[in-house]
XYZ file of C-alpha atoms in Angstrom:
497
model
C -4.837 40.000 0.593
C -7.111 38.025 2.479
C -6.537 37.175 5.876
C -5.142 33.684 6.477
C -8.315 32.553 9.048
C -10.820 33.832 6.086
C -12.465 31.662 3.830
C -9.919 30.957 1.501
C -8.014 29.356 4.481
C -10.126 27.082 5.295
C -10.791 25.764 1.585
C -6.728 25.265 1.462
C -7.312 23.445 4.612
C -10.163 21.501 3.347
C -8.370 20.044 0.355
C -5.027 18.658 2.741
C -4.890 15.171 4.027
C -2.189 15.437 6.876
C -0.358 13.074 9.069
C 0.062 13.858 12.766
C 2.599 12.537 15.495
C 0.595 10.445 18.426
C -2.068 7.901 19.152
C -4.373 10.321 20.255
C -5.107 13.697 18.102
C -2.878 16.921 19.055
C -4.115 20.109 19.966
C -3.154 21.838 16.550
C -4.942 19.037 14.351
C -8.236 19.550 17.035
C -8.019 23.464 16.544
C -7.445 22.503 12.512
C -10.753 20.810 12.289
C -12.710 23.622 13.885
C -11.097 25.292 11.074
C -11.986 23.828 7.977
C -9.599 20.726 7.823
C -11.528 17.586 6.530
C -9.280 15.261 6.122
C -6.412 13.376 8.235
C -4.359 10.409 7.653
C -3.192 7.852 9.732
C -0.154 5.736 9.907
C 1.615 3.594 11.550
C 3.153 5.383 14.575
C -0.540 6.432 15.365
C -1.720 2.839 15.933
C -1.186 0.636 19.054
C -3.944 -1.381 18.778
C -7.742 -1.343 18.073
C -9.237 0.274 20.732
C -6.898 2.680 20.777
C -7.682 3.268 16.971
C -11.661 3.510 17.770
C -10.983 5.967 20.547
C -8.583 8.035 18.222
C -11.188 8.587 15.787
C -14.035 8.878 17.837
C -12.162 11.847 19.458
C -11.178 13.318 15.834
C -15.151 12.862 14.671
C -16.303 14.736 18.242
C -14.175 17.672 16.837
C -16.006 16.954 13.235
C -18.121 14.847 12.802
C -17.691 14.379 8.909
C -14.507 14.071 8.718
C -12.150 12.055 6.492
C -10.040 9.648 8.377
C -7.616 7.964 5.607
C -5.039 5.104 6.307
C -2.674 3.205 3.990
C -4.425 0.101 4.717
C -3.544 -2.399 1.626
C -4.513 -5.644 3.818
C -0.955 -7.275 2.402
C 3.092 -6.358 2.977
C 2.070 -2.848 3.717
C -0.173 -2.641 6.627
C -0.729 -0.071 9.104
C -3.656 -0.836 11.271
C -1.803 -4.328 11.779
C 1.853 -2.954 11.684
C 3.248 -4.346 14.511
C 1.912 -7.942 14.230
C 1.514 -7.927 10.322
C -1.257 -8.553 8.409
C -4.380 -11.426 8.975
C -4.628 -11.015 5.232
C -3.349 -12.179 2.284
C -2.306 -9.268 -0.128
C -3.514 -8.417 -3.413
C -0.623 -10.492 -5.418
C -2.224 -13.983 -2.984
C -5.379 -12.795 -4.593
C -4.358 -12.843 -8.174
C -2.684 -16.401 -7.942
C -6.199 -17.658 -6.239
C -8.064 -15.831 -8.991
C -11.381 -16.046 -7.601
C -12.727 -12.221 -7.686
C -15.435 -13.562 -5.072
C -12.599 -14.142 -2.779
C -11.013 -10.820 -3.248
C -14.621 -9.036 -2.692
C -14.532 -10.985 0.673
C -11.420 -10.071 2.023
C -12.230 -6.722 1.184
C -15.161 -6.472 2.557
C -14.112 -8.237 5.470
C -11.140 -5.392 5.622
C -13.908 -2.545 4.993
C -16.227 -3.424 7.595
C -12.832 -4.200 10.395
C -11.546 -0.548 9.443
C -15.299 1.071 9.435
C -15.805 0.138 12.820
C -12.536 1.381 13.772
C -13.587 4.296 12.503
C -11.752 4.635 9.517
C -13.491 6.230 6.357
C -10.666 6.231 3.246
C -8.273 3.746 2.440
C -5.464 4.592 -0.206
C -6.252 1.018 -1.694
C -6.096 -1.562 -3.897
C -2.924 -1.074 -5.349
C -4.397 -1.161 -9.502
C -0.800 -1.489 -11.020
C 0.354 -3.765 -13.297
C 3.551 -5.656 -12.036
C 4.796 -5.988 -15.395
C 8.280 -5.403 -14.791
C 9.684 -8.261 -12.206
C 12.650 -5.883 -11.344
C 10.209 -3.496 -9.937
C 11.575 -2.465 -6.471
C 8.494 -1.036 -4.935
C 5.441 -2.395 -6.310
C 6.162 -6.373 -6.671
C 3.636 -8.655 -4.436
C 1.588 -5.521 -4.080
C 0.163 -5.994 -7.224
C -2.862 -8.491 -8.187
C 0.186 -9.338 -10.479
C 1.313 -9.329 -14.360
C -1.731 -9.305 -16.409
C -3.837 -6.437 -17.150
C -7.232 -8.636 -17.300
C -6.617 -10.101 -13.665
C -5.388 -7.244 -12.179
C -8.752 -4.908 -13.657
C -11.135 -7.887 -12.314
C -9.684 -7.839 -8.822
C -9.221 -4.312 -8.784
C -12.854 -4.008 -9.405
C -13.507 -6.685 -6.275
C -11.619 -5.200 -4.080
C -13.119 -2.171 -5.000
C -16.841 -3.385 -4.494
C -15.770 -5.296 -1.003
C -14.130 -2.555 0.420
C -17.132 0.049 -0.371
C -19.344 -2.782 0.632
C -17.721 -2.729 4.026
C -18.095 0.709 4.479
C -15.099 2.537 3.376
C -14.032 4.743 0.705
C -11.822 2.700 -1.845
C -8.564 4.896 -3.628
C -7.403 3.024 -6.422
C -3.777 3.934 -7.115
C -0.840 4.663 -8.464
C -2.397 6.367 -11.658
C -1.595 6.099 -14.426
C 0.154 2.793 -13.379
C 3.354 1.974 -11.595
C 3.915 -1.316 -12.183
C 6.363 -0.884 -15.392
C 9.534 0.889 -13.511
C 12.630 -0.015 -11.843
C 12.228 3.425 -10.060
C 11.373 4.069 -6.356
C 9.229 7.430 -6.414
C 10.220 7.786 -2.495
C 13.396 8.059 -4.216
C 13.253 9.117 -7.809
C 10.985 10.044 -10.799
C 10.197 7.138 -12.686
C 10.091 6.735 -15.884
C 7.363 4.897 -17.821
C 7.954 4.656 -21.219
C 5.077 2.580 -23.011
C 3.328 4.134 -25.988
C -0.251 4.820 -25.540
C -1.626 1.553 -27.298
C 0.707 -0.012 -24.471
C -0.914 2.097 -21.797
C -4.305 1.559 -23.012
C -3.653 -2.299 -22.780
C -2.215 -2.750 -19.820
C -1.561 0.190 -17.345
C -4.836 1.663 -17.976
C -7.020 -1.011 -17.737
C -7.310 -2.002 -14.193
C -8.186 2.373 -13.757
C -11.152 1.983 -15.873
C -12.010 -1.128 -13.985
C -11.897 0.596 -10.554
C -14.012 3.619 -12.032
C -16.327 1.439 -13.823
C -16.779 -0.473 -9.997
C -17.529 2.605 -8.684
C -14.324 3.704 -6.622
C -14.709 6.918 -4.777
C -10.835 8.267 -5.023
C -7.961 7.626 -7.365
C -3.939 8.558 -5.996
C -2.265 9.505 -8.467
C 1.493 8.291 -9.056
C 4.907 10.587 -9.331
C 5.247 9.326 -12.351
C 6.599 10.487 -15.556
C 4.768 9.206 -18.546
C 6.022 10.740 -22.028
C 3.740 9.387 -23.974
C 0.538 11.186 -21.645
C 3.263 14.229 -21.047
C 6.728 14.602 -21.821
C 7.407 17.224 -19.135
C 5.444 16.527 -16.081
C 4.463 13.897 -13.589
C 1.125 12.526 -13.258
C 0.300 14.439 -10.091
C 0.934 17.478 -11.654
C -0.049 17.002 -15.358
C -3.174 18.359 -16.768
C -3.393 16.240 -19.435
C -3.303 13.168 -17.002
C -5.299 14.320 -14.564
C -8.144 16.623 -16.624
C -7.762 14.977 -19.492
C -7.447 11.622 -19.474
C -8.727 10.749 -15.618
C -12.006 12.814 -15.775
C -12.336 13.374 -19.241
C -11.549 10.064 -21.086
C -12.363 7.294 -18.163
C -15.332 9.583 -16.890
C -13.826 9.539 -12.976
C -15.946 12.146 -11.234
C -14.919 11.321 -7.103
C -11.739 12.630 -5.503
C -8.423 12.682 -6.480
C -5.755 12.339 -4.520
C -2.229 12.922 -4.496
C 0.352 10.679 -3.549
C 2.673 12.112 -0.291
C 3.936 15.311 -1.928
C 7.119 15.322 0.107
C 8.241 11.906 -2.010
C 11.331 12.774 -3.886
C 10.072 12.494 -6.725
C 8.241 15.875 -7.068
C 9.752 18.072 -3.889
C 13.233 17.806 -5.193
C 11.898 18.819 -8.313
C 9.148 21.174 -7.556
C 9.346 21.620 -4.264
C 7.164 20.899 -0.991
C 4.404 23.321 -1.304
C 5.237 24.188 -5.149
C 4.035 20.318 -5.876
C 1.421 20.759 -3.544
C 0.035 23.852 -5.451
C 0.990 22.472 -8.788
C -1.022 19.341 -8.090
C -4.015 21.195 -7.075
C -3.938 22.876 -10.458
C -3.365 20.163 -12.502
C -6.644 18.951 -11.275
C -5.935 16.772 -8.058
C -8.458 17.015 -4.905
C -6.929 16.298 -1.973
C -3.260 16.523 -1.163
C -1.559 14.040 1.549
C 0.763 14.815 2.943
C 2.588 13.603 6.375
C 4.921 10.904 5.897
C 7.972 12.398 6.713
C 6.678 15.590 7.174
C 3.584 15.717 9.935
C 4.216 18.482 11.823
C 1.610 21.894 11.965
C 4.491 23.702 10.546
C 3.835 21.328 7.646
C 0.550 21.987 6.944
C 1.030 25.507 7.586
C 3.548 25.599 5.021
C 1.233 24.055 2.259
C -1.881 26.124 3.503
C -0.241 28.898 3.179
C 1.219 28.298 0.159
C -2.178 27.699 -1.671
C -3.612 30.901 -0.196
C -1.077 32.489 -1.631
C -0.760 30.835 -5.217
C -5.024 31.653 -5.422
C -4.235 35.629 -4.494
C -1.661 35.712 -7.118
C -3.428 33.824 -9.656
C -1.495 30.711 -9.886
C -4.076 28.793 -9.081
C -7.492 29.866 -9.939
C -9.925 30.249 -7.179
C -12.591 28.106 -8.706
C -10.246 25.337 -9.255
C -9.653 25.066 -5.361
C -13.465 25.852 -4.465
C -14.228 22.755 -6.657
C -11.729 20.477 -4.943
C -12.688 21.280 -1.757
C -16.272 20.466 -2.804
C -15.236 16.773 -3.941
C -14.180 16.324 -0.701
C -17.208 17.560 1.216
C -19.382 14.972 -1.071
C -16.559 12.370 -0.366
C -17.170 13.390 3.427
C -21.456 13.000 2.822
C -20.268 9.174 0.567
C -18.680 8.317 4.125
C -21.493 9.677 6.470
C -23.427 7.482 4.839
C -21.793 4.927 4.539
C -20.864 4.824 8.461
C -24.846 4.743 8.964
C -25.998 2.573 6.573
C -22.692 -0.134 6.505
C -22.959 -3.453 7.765
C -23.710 -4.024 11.564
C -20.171 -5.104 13.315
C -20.399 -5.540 17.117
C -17.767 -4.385 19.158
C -13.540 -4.266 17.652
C -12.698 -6.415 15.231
C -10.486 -9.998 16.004
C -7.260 -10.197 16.006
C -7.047 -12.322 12.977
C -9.297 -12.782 9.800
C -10.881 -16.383 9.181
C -11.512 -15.479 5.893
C -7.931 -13.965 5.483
C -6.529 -16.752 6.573
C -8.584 -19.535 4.430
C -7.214 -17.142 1.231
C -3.535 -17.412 2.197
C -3.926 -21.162 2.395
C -5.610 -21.131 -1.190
C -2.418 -18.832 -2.117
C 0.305 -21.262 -1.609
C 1.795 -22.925 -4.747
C 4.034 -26.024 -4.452
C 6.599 -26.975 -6.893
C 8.496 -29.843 -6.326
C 11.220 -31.888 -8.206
C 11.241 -36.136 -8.627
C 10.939 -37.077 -5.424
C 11.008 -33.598 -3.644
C 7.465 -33.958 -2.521
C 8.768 -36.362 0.125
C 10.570 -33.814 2.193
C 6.697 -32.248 3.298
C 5.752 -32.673 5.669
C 9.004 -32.035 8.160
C 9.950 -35.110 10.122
C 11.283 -33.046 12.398
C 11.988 -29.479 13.914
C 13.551 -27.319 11.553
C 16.632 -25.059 10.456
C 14.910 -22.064 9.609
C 17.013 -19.263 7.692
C 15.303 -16.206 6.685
C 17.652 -13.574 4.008
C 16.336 -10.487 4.395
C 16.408 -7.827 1.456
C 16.902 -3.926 1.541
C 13.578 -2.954 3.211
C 10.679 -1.691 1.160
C 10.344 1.885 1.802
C 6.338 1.798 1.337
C 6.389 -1.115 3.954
C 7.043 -0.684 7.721
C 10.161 -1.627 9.492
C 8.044 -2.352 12.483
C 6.253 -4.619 10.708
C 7.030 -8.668 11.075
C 7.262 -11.298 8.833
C 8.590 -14.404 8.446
C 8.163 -18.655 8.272
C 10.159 -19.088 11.230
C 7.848 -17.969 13.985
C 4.829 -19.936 13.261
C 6.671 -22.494 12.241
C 8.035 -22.971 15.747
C 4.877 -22.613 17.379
C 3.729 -26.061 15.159
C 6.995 -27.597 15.680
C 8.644 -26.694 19.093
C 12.503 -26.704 18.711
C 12.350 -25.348 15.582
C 15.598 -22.654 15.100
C 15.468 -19.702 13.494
C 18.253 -17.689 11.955
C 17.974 -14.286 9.553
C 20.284 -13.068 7.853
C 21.355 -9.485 5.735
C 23.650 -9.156 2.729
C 26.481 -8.409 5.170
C 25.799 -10.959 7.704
C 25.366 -13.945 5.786
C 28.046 -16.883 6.131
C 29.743 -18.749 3.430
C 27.440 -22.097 4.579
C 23.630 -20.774 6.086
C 22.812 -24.134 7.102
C 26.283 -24.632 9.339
C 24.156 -24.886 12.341
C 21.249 -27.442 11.534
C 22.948 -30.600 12.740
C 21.000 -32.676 10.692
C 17.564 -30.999 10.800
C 15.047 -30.361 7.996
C 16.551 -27.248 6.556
C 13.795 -24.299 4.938
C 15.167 -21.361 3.547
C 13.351 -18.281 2.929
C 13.074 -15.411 0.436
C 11.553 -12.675 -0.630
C 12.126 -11.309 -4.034
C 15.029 -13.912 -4.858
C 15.368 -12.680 -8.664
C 15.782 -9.240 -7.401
C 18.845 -9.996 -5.171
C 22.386 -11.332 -6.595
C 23.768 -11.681 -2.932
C 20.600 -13.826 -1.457
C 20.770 -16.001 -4.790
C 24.423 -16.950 -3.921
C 23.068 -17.522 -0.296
C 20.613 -19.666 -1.622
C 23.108 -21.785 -3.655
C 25.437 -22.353 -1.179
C 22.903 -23.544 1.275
C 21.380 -25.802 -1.726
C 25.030 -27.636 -2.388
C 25.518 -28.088 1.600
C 21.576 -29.315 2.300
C 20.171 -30.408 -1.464
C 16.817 -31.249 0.374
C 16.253 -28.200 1.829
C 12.584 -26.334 1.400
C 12.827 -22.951 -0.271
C 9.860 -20.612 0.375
C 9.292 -17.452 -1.336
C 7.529 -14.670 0.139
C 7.682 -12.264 -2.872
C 7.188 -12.775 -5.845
C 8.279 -16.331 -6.829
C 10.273 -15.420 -10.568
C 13.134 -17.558 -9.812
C 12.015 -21.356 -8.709
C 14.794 -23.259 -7.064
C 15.371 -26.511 -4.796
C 13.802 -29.881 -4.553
C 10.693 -28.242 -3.348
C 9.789 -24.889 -3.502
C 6.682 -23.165 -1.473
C 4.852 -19.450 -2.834
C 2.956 -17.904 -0.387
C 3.339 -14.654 -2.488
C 3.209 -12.398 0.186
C 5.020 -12.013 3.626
C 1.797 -11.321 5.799
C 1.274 -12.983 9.385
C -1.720 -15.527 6.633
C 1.125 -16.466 4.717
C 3.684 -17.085 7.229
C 1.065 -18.772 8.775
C -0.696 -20.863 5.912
C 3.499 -21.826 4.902
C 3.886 -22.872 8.111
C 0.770 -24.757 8.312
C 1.847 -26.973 5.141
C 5.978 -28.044 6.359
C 4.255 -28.641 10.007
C 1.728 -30.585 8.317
């Protein structure tokens, strides 16, 4: 056996994407780059603010200076370089309703070139599924939205803006998970289409991204029966191999979702996935979620050294991942030298980001509903707040109320949970303007009785939906379809007036 510092080491080290604790890099991630590591992945707990980003990376690239630096950066509900302030952007389902692909490019770019001088070289974005089920738990306002056309002609603009700015886009989840009522944090999912139905509608917004030139692809913990009845995407060669590189002609890096997800490590196992995945024909494993300790990636380096001696995994199948991520490493060299010129940190807001949330907003108002907007007055807010998105961060804020009182001082704001809410939400306006928010309201029996009640006490009061706005209700209703800092901002901009 070969000893675990030789060569083989470092090319399992080389194809891991791993989290770390901190906002600056620890000692064994350092040591790790000397070492052969070439990619890390940051999330939220690792960001406090931009400079502290910039100086975070700058200290990773000193240890190498081609490194990959990865972040789940989607510009929308799920944001970590703007986690604890939420997002200047509008997310990719705002983008859909606009429907202007020029807008999308320049957002993205505007994102690309932000990130890029932070330092940042991957993003695991745009999200390229489908929403075509409503009920979906996870993917919802992430998604350009319902129809396979839109979402393949933004997923091709976001594509081209976010190289444009400089970074590395990842299209995901392959091969789609927008048709599921399935969490894979959670569970396997289940995708049951045929493959005329994948062709249509799943797959179509992949060969979009490839056809746009996208540098990575994440692929989904998905099962799809009709691509392979017995294993997920991320470990299926028939997905992977033989439909990804062979039938849409993807030739860049692919990466796995998280491996410790549910969805495959109950099944398979941490480093079994991990090894699996790499077999099946994935690139680049992240990892570091949950699980972002050294002991981690130990446990998954180790694991691939051994799976190679014993002939699990073919040698030559690891030597050629690791060398899609040393020309994904040259793509972002590159690109860091020849990007667009940005002086100094980015702002802390997007003008551009902001001017698309505005376009976002949909108004739907009954006879004579339009009259309640603008408020006369200070409002009632009441925010219901769903089961929290596991791909989005608690720390992360959102909300009508805030902005709302900036515009309109003596504005109140009240939020409530399934088990907090009162029989009448608007007991305490004393005669104000009353706006009620949502997000997801089909999804969530309880908040729809909220919502009723408060509509029988307060029959003029303004409903605004921050997901995705299946159910309209009240005299006037407000989409911003999206709960980022824009679209709380951009809604609060129209009741203020």
């Amino acid at each position: 056996m070969r000893a675990p510092g030789g060569p083989l080491a470092a090319l399992a080290a080389a194809v891991l994407q791993p989290g770390f604790v901190g906002v600056t890099p620890p000692p064994w991630v350092c040591r790790w780059l000397g070492e052969g590591l070439g990619s890390v992945v940051l999330f939220a707990r690792n960001v406090v603010d931009h400079a502290q980003v910039a100086a975070l990376t700058a200290a990773l690239r000193a240890e190498r200076p081609d490194v990959i630096v990865a972040i789940d950066e989607e510009a929308g509900d799920v944001t970590r370089i703007e986690s604890r302030r939420g997002s200047s952007r509008p997310g990719n389902f705002a983008l859909g309703a606009v429907d202007d692909p020029d807008l999308t490019e320049r957002v993205a770019r505007d994102l690309g070139a932000d990130l890029a001088s932070l330092g940042v070289t991957l993003d695991y974005a745009p999200d390229a599924d489908v929403n075509s089920n409503p009920a979906n738990p996870v993917i919802g306002v992430r998604a350009f939205g319902a129809d396979p056309a839109l979402v393949a002609r933004h997923t091709a603009a976001w594509v081209r803006g976010l190289q444009a700015g400089g970074v590395a886009a990842c299209a995901k989840h392959f091969p789609g998970h927008g048709d599921t009522r399935v969490d894979s944090h959670h569970d396997l999912p289940l995708i049951t289409g045929d493959r005329d139905r994948l062709d249509s509608v799943e797959l179509a917004p992949f060969r979009a991204a490839v056809a746009a030139g996208a540098q990575a692809v994440m692929t989904g913990h998905l099962l799809v029966p009709a691509l392979d009845p017995e294993l997920p995407a991320t470990l299926s060669a028939r997905i992977l191999g033989g439909l990804l590189r062979d039938e849409l002609g993807f030739s860049g890096v692919v990466v796995t979702d998280a491996v410790e997800m549910r969805a495959v490590a109950d099944r398979y196992g941490f480093a079994g996935a991990a090894v699996r995945a790499l077999a099946a024909g994935a690139d680049a494993i992240c990892i570091g979620g949950e699980r972002a300790g050294e002991e981690d990636a130990r446990e998954l380096r180790d694991a691939i050294v051994a799976a190679v001696v014993s002939g699990e995994l073919p040698e030559e199948r690891l030597a050629e991942a690791a060398k899609r991520v040393g020309q994904l490493a040259e793509w972002t060299v590159a690109a860091r030298s020849g990007g667009p010129a940005r002086r100094g940190l980015p702002a802390d807001a997007s003008e551009v980001g902001l001017a698309a949330a505005r376009r976002a907003l949909r108004v739907t108002a009954a006879p004579g509903g339009a009259a309640a907007l603008p408020l006369a007055a200070p409002a009632y807010v009441v925010e219901f707040e769903p089961p929290r998105n596991i791909a989005i961060g608690a720390e992360t804020p959102w909300g009508v109320g805030a902005p709302l009182a900036e515009m309109l001082p003596g504005t109140a704001t009240r939020r409530y949970a399934e088990d907090d809410v009162p029989v009448d939400p608007t007991a305490g306006a004393d005669g104000r303007p009353v706006v009620l928010v949502v997000r997801d309201l089909h999804r969530h029996p309880w908040m729809r009785s909220a919502v009723t009640r408060a509509l029988a006490a307060r029959p003029d009061a303004v409903v605004v939906e921050l997901g995705v706005p299946e159910l309209v209700t009240g005299a006037v209703h407000v989409a911003t379809h999206g709960a980022t800092r824009a679209a709380g901002r951009a809604a609060a901009e129209l009741l203020a007036g």
